[in-house]
XYZ file of C-alpha atoms in Angstrom:
544
model
C -0.011 0.077 -0.003
C 2.866 2.344 0.978
C 4.567 1.751 -2.306
C 1.375 2.435 -4.289
C 0.829 5.742 -2.393
C 4.432 6.824 -3.019
C 4.030 5.975 -6.754
C 0.926 8.035 -6.907
C 2.701 10.967 -5.177
C 5.579 10.766 -7.653
C 3.134 10.749 -10.611
C 1.365 13.820 -9.248
C 4.728 15.586 -8.853
C 5.692 14.607 -12.426
C 2.456 15.863 -13.814
C 2.740 19.081 -11.780
C 6.225 19.735 -13.187
C 5.107 18.808 -16.632
C 2.214 21.218 -16.370
C 4.336 24.028 -14.958
C 6.922 23.533 -17.800
C 4.366 24.684 -20.425
C 3.505 27.911 -18.551
C 5.060 31.256 -19.332
C 8.023 32.358 -17.183
C 8.866 35.640 -18.813
C 7.694 37.691 -21.813
C 10.300 39.948 -23.556
C 8.740 42.326 -25.991
C 5.791 40.009 -26.486
C 8.198 37.098 -27.084
C 7.239 34.338 -24.587
C 9.695 32.101 -22.768
C 8.100 29.164 -21.105
C 9.436 27.503 -17.864
C 10.630 24.590 -19.963
C 12.581 26.868 -22.318
C 14.475 28.394 -19.339
C 14.927 25.204 -17.529
C 16.582 23.647 -20.644
C 19.238 26.441 -20.826
C 19.753 26.545 -17.021
C 20.201 22.929 -16.548
C 22.496 22.732 -19.502
C 24.813 25.133 -17.827
C 24.314 23.955 -14.260
C 27.248 21.499 -14.141
C 29.649 24.184 -15.331
C 28.744 26.583 -12.478
C 31.013 26.156 -9.511
C 29.466 28.559 -6.875
C 26.067 28.593 -5.217
C 25.613 32.360 -5.981
C 26.218 31.681 -9.558
C 23.647 28.880 -9.472
C 20.985 31.273 -8.325
C 17.825 30.935 -10.453
C 17.233 34.700 -10.233
C 20.707 35.523 -11.341
C 20.523 33.175 -14.257
C 17.080 34.439 -15.241
C 18.572 38.080 -15.347
C 21.491 36.774 -17.588
C 18.995 34.873 -19.781
C 16.881 38.117 -20.346
C 20.033 40.123 -21.097
C 21.005 37.514 -23.578
C 17.642 37.476 -25.309
C 17.716 41.282 -25.524
C 21.029 41.300 -27.193
C 20.160 38.677 -29.577
C 16.913 40.507 -30.550
C 18.850 43.583 -31.367
C 21.206 41.538 -33.562
C 18.214 40.453 -35.585
C 16.868 44.010 -35.746
C 20.314 45.041 -37.149
C 20.055 42.341 -39.824
C 23.180 40.594 -38.601
C 21.545 37.302 -39.825
C 21.867 38.624 -43.445
C 25.679 38.843 -43.302
C 27.282 36.422 -45.850
C 29.818 35.330 -43.276
C 27.146 34.389 -40.910
C 24.974 32.585 -43.472
C 28.045 30.576 -44.516
C 29.007 29.505 -41.036
C 25.469 28.597 -40.079
C 25.130 26.421 -43.262
C 28.275 24.500 -42.399
C 27.156 24.006 -38.871
C 23.672 22.876 -39.950
C 25.170 20.242 -42.110
C 27.399 18.967 -39.197
C 24.508 18.973 -36.840
C 22.279 17.060 -39.282
C 24.781 14.285 -39.774
C 23.598 12.029 -36.826
C 20.053 12.303 -38.179
C 21.036 11.034 -41.471
C 22.307 7.857 -40.048
C 20.241 4.823 -39.027
C 21.676 4.162 -35.630
C 19.929 0.812 -35.283
C 21.262 -0.180 -38.650
C 24.795 0.859 -37.682
C 24.692 -0.902 -34.396
C 23.658 -4.146 -36.075
C 26.289 -3.649 -38.799
C 28.981 -3.261 -36.112
C 28.015 -6.514 -34.591
C 28.132 -8.175 -37.998
C 31.495 -6.630 -38.897
C 32.803 -7.813 -35.490
C 31.815 -11.474 -36.345
C 33.588 -11.063 -39.651
C 36.597 -9.692 -37.873
C 36.699 -12.729 -35.558
C 35.983 -15.283 -38.442
C 37.770 -15.534 -41.704
C 36.381 -16.976 -44.930
C 38.295 -18.708 -47.696
C 36.779 -18.269 -51.148
C 37.436 -18.311 -54.888
C 35.699 -16.271 -57.568
C 34.985 -15.532 -61.178
C 34.474 -12.051 -62.594
C 32.633 -10.793 -65.797
C 33.374 -7.090 -65.970
C 30.666 -4.535 -66.441
C 31.047 -0.765 -65.796
C 28.982 0.845 -63.046
C 27.127 2.932 -65.598
C 26.688 0.244 -68.121
C 23.648 0.486 -70.314
C 20.886 -2.111 -69.542
C 21.751 -4.021 -72.665
C 25.437 -4.433 -71.648
C 24.443 -5.247 -68.068
C 22.225 -8.003 -69.276
C 24.932 -9.418 -71.405
C 27.330 -9.556 -68.475
C 24.762 -11.092 -66.191
C 23.734 -13.741 -68.808
C 27.437 -14.656 -69.208
C 28.156 -15.021 -65.464
C 24.910 -16.986 -65.053
C 26.034 -19.434 -67.844
C 29.433 -19.878 -66.194
C 27.637 -20.711 -62.818
C 25.518 -23.292 -64.625
C 28.713 -24.967 -65.947
C 29.995 -25.308 -62.411
C 26.706 -26.514 -60.914
C 26.675 -29.112 -63.629
C 30.036 -30.656 -62.374
C 32.794 -28.510 -64.062
C 35.863 -27.691 -61.856
C 35.479 -24.150 -60.429
C 39.183 -23.402 -60.654
C 39.549 -24.580 -64.399
C 36.474 -22.622 -65.308
C 37.958 -19.604 -63.438
C 41.278 -19.862 -65.350
C 39.337 -20.114 -68.671
C 36.655 -17.547 -68.196
C 37.327 -15.030 -65.372
C 38.036 -11.463 -66.437
C 40.112 -11.009 -63.293
C 43.614 -11.161 -64.741
C 45.045 -12.680 -61.616
C 43.025 -15.934 -62.257
C 45.248 -16.701 -65.329
C 48.971 -17.429 -66.020
C 50.937 -14.380 -67.361
C 53.562 -15.683 -69.719
C 55.191 -12.406 -69.982
C 56.038 -12.134 -66.229
C 56.047 -15.820 -65.493
C 53.473 -15.210 -62.926
C 51.214 -18.212 -62.158
C 47.559 -17.656 -62.072
C 45.585 -18.079 -58.859
C 42.619 -19.825 -60.583
C 40.331 -17.431 -58.790
C 41.656 -18.316 -55.373
C 41.623 -15.447 -52.946
C 42.714 -17.262 -49.753
C 41.353 -16.315 -46.356
C 40.152 -12.830 -45.734
C 37.968 -11.028 -43.091
C 36.183 -7.761 -42.657
C 37.188 -4.663 -44.683
C 39.477 -6.647 -47.004
C 37.056 -6.708 -49.977
C 34.357 -4.344 -51.238
C 31.288 -4.702 -48.983
C 28.991 -6.432 -51.602
C 31.770 -9.103 -52.135
C 32.299 -9.539 -48.474
C 28.556 -9.917 -47.876
C 28.341 -12.576 -50.551
C 31.251 -14.475 -49.117
C 29.860 -14.483 -45.538
C 26.339 -15.448 -46.593
C 27.309 -18.378 -48.786
C 27.620 -21.677 -47.118
C 31.013 -23.677 -47.107
C 31.180 -25.603 -50.393
C 28.369 -23.692 -52.078
C 28.456 -21.436 -55.120
C 26.958 -18.028 -54.626
C 24.230 -16.650 -57.011
C 25.568 -13.864 -59.362
C 26.049 -10.505 -57.558
C 27.143 -7.008 -58.527
C 30.171 -4.928 -57.459
C 31.723 -1.870 -58.900
C 33.775 -4.180 -61.073
C 31.027 -6.122 -62.673
C 29.269 -9.511 -61.954
C 30.718 -12.258 -59.741
C 30.116 -15.706 -58.540
C 32.069 -17.103 -55.673
C 32.613 -20.436 -54.079
C 33.340 -20.667 -50.332
C 35.867 -23.243 -49.398
C 35.901 -22.869 -45.561
C 35.490 -20.597 -42.458
C 37.884 -20.383 -39.600
C 38.464 -18.376 -36.435
C 40.666 -15.345 -37.220
C 44.331 -15.547 -36.422
C 44.432 -11.942 -35.437
C 47.456 -9.897 -36.501
C 51.210 -10.117 -36.036
C 54.185 -7.903 -35.767
C 57.329 -9.504 -37.183
C 60.812 -8.539 -38.392
C 62.381 -10.131 -41.419
C 65.652 -10.452 -43.352
C 65.404 -10.659 -47.162
C 67.947 -11.868 -49.562
C 66.533 -11.095 -53.090
C 68.861 -13.496 -54.918
C 66.795 -16.628 -55.659
C 69.811 -18.656 -57.007
C 71.995 -21.025 -55.013
C 74.140 -18.022 -54.175
C 71.171 -16.351 -52.421
C 70.289 -19.670 -50.619
C 73.894 -19.853 -49.323
C 73.718 -16.313 -48.063
C 70.477 -16.831 -46.080
C 71.782 -19.981 -44.610
C 74.902 -18.169 -43.468
C 72.693 -15.382 -41.766
C 70.502 -18.207 -40.247
C 73.594 -19.814 -38.720
C 74.621 -16.499 -37.156
C 71.116 -16.219 -35.623
C 71.541 -19.675 -34.079
C 74.866 -18.486 -32.590
C 72.831 -15.795 -30.811
C 73.957 -12.825 -33.013
C 71.294 -10.027 -32.766
C 68.564 -10.333 -35.321
C 68.284 -6.547 -35.628
C 71.905 -6.045 -36.406
C 71.929 -8.932 -38.915
C 68.876 -7.297 -40.716
C 70.707 -3.965 -40.848
C 73.783 -5.723 -42.269
C 72.454 -8.347 -44.704
C 68.736 -7.563 -45.462
C 68.005 -6.181 -48.912
C 64.598 -4.905 -48.079
C 65.518 -1.197 -47.959
C 62.150 -0.191 -46.275
C 62.797 -2.307 -43.073
C 66.444 -3.036 -42.786
C 67.253 0.146 -40.885
C 64.403 -0.643 -38.428
C 65.876 -4.040 -37.592
C 63.825 -5.701 -40.230
C 60.576 -4.632 -38.579
C 57.349 -4.681 -40.744
C 53.972 -3.071 -40.208
C 51.419 -5.146 -38.348
C 49.456 -7.388 -40.635
C 46.706 -10.004 -40.514
C 45.775 -12.896 -43.027
C 45.489 -11.933 -46.634
C 48.046 -9.192 -46.600
C 51.237 -11.127 -47.298
C 52.116 -13.670 -49.998
C 51.074 -17.044 -48.761
C 54.542 -18.627 -47.974
C 55.436 -15.624 -45.893
C 52.095 -15.581 -44.127
C 52.354 -19.381 -43.458
C 55.864 -18.955 -42.020
C 54.942 -15.909 -39.793
C 51.685 -17.444 -38.379
C 53.408 -20.755 -37.689
C 55.533 -19.147 -35.017
C 54.101 -19.725 -31.621
C 56.181 -17.657 -29.130
C 57.452 -14.158 -29.300
C 61.194 -13.924 -30.401
C 60.858 -17.257 -32.211
C 62.727 -17.353 -35.600
C 61.662 -19.283 -38.678
C 63.988 -21.346 -40.803
C 64.885 -19.812 -44.256
C 62.098 -20.032 -46.781
C 61.439 -18.617 -50.227
C 58.850 -16.402 -51.795
C 58.759 -14.859 -55.180
C 60.626 -11.955 -53.763
C 63.602 -14.002 -52.515
C 64.748 -15.827 -49.422
C 63.451 -14.778 -45.975
C 63.881 -15.319 -42.266
C 61.200 -14.082 -40.009
C 61.238 -13.265 -36.212
C 57.892 -13.026 -34.334
C 57.733 -9.737 -32.367
C 54.223 -9.710 -30.980
C 50.873 -11.433 -31.460
C 47.614 -9.387 -31.503
C 44.471 -11.528 -31.110
C 41.142 -10.011 -31.982
C 40.007 -7.836 -29.048
C 36.668 -8.364 -27.226
C 33.557 -6.774 -28.719
C 33.376 -3.897 -26.223
C 36.976 -3.010 -26.714
C 36.680 -3.020 -30.467
C 33.211 -1.491 -30.902
C 34.254 2.123 -31.117
C 37.084 1.427 -33.584
C 34.756 -0.649 -35.849
C 32.115 2.005 -35.792
C 34.567 4.621 -36.880
C 35.764 2.332 -39.654
C 32.245 1.802 -40.855
C 31.567 5.551 -40.889
C 34.724 6.227 -42.974
C 33.825 3.388 -45.433
C 31.349 3.172 -48.306
C 29.213 1.086 -46.049
C 27.893 4.326 -44.588
C 25.805 4.730 -47.933
C 23.935 1.595 -46.695
C 23.033 3.597 -43.597
C 21.798 6.394 -45.581
C 19.943 4.038 -47.876
C 18.266 2.542 -44.766
C 17.232 6.131 -43.712
C 15.869 6.890 -47.214
C 13.888 3.663 -47.258
C 12.287 4.553 -43.885
C 11.411 7.943 -45.171
C 9.912 6.435 -48.329
C 7.758 4.257 -46.213
C 6.712 7.155 -43.916
C 6.250 9.925 -46.665
C 3.322 10.310 -49.040
C 5.305 10.200 -52.381
C 3.325 10.380 -55.633
C 4.888 9.802 -58.898
C 3.557 11.247 -62.178
C 4.449 8.716 -64.839
C 3.356 10.885 -67.748
C 5.835 13.634 -66.749
C 8.641 10.948 -67.075
C 8.174 10.896 -70.851
C 11.064 13.595 -71.016
C 13.471 10.720 -70.098
C 13.249 9.408 -73.611
C 14.175 12.691 -75.246
C 17.825 12.688 -76.214
C 17.931 16.470 -76.079
C 16.575 16.490 -72.389
C 19.550 18.876 -71.215
C 18.563 21.528 -73.683
C 14.760 21.624 -73.396
C 13.406 25.159 -72.596
C 12.395 25.613 -68.986
C 8.797 26.764 -69.966
C 8.281 23.173 -71.286
C 9.451 21.519 -68.088
C 6.698 22.578 -65.630
C 4.947 19.343 -65.140
C 5.232 17.730 -61.695
C 7.499 14.636 -61.755
C 6.586 13.609 -58.250
C 5.461 15.126 -54.968
C 6.658 14.501 -51.372
C 4.006 15.163 -48.641
C 2.389 17.661 -50.975
C 5.629 19.474 -52.061
C 5.930 19.353 -55.851
C 9.202 18.467 -57.630
C 9.053 19.588 -61.259
C 10.744 18.387 -64.449
C 12.799 21.571 -64.506
C 14.606 20.676 -61.122
C 15.516 17.188 -62.636
C 16.860 18.682 -65.846
C 18.915 21.096 -63.848
C 20.276 18.217 -61.949
C 21.433 16.171 -64.966
C 23.018 19.170 -66.760
C 26.555 18.199 -65.935
C 26.080 14.479 -65.447
C 26.354 13.138 -69.030
C 28.091 9.797 -68.221
C 25.099 8.085 -66.671
C 21.766 7.054 -68.350
C 18.728 9.159 -67.408
C 16.909 6.425 -65.571
C 19.778 5.963 -63.201
C 19.994 9.650 -62.643
C 16.373 9.887 -61.713
C 16.710 7.374 -58.955
C 19.548 9.350 -57.423
C 17.761 12.679 -57.887
C 14.628 11.297 -56.234
C 16.541 10.004 -53.197
C 18.354 13.405 -52.939
C 14.973 15.187 -52.977
C 13.557 12.936 -50.217
C 16.597 13.667 -48.056
C 16.411 17.402 -48.803
C 12.732 17.362 -47.823
C 13.609 15.599 -44.534
C 16.476 18.154 -43.811
C 14.313 21.146 -44.501
C 11.604 19.810 -42.017
C 14.125 18.646 -39.376
C 13.476 21.707 -37.209
C 9.811 20.679 -37.024
C 10.351 16.903 -36.485
C 13.430 16.884 -34.072
C 13.014 19.209 -31.104
C 16.695 18.516 -29.900
C 18.091 19.506 -33.213
C 15.886 22.555 -33.448
C 16.913 23.734 -29.935
C 20.688 23.169 -30.679
C 20.614 24.859 -33.987
C 18.738 27.974 -32.537
C 21.331 28.120 -29.714
C 24.130 28.187 -32.247
C 22.364 30.709 -34.517
C 21.701 33.121 -31.543
C 25.184 32.622 -30.106
C 26.904 33.315 -33.404
C 24.796 36.464 -33.809
C 25.520 37.622 -30.354
C 29.312 37.115 -30.970
C 29.128 39.338 -34.038
C 27.284 41.998 -32.111
C 29.485 41.872 -29.085
C 32.467 42.313 -31.389
C 30.877 45.493 -32.910
C 29.441 46.879 -29.681
C 32.138 45.985 -27.153
C 35.382 44.356 -28.231
C 36.225 46.473 -31.244
C 35.369 49.645 -29.297
C 37.551 48.751 -26.358
C 40.531 47.720 -28.488
C 40.336 50.378 -31.191
C 39.020 53.519 -29.545
C 42.098 54.551 -27.626
C 40.665 57.962 -26.731
C 37.693 56.460 -25.120
C 39.772 54.041 -23.180
C 42.076 56.895 -21.984
C 39.083 58.747 -20.882
C 37.777 55.789 -18.943
C 41.040 55.331 -17.223
C 41.201 58.992 -16.268
C 37.673 58.989 -14.920
C 38.481 55.867 -12.827
C 42.027 56.495 -11.843
C 41.295 55.887 -8.170
C 40.449 52.276 -8.772
C 44.037 51.561 -10.128
C 47.378 51.503 -8.329
C 49.434 52.047 -11.565
C 49.997 55.710 -12.594
C 50.017 55.148 -16.459
C 47.610 53.187 -18.715
C 50.154 51.227 -20.488
C 51.128 49.435 -17.324
C 47.688 47.930 -16.737
C 46.125 48.252 -20.230
C 44.699 44.694 -20.179
C 42.908 45.160 -16.793
C 41.513 48.521 -17.804
C 40.321 47.184 -21.068
C 38.469 44.344 -19.326
C 36.825 46.893 -16.895
C 35.898 49.074 -19.832
C 34.282 46.234 -21.735
C 32.137 45.526 -18.611
C 31.272 49.268 -18.319
C 30.208 49.320 -22.066
C 28.134 46.153 -21.690
C 26.484 47.416 -18.518
C 25.357 50.656 -20.272
C 24.250 48.635 -23.251
C 22.082 46.443 -21.174
C 20.603 49.450 -19.340
C 19.783 50.963 -22.678
C 18.163 47.760 -24.026
C 16.116 47.312 -20.760
C 14.967 50.909 -20.986
C 13.291 50.598 -24.292
C 12.094 46.990 -23.801
C 9.133 45.479 -22.057
C 9.965 42.581 -19.738
C 7.337 40.843 -17.595
C 8.293 38.110 -15.179
C 5.633 35.750 -13.812
C 6.658 35.875 -10.131
C 4.552 32.892 -9.211
C 6.381 30.708 -11.779
C 9.693 32.052 -10.584
C 9.078 31.286 -6.919
C 8.092 27.702 -7.961
C 11.307 27.318 -9.909
C 13.416 28.588 -7.052
C 11.635 26.080 -4.755
C 12.015 23.294 -7.170
C 15.786 23.674 -7.598
C 16.296 24.607 -3.853
C 14.898 21.249 -2.919
C 17.078 19.172 -5.234
């Protein structure tokens, strides 16, 4: 029973506070400030205030009123029309909008997915049929038909690697007689997150081991891939190496000589500096940058990852670059999710995957908005002279977003300098941009937190410009006025000359100017404070 009564009392208090929040606290020249408006500003600055006197609700209300009076004058003087102001506000608005253009749920899920792909590697092979990103529908269909036919051959029993060597348009799949390089038959080895373009990575991790994927598109064209295996990630290594580039018997003799010196406990770092022919690492004791699987040629990777303990040294081995000896410096296993989450989030935000987040936002907006297309108006897409059509013939509505009409003229303007893509592709991009633009334009009405923060910055920047004109420039440039102020207030200062305490006098003069300015603004303004609401506020914060 007691708990129920307490709950009811708490609810009544909450309802009372909520009701008070909507009431007027102060009216400044007919502009109303509610209790909630003042509380939002007061509480935002409360933690930065270090004295009880400075925390006074009455003192802060006085400062708030003075602030609003100054900002009002800045608007009266048209400071908001200054080009410098408009430019800075536009930049800040874009920065402030950024979080609202991301689907946070989508990103959180993507971070978890990328962490799984960081902890687990996939081994795959692929076949590529090239098709440019902006290929015409006819050419796209040709490429898709070709990759689909190749996939059918493999599903009907042909060996993937043989088909890859014969048909793949990825040059690395085939032997290169000129250089003597052996083709990889489509084999990519093991890889994990961020090693491939996102659509390729997605296909690899969503195809079962032993299975062949359906054809999928990347920026390079159409692919199919076959997954050979999955395994837990081996993490990353730091190693040092010694390289002898001579692949003949002479080179083998030299690397064996170096290896003998290592076994006789000569310092690896000194031997690297003396004998290694890798100019990029020899002066660093042979040390290489940290790497994971898929970054080095396979023999080097195998030798490095086979070392179990730090300071262990491999036997000499050969790659296409020459003869190597590797020393293990440190192992870096994959960190736990909570330790890696922020780093992965940053990587995702810097990668093309962020377009997926924007796409998720656009798809949500499409579902929420009333978007009506006018198919008849799209007839202009077929006109080869679309970019030179007169404006007066482009007044049909292409589509509307929540009642806002987007006309043909806007689309033609959009495609003017985009001549490398077909019109139908450009229209999809244009439509998405218009949906986002509509969302941005209405963000101040749909997101109160955004609107409040933007308003605070707009007013703060205006006040800065006004303070500079009214106070700071006057105190620093009007030397005669400063001297007069010093002479009138000489009794306050111990120094005999202005130059000895100019900084102190200038600060006092600025305060003097501001005090007079506030007095002038107050004198020609109508300020009404609701004393009842002020008393309730003082009591509310005094009891906290």
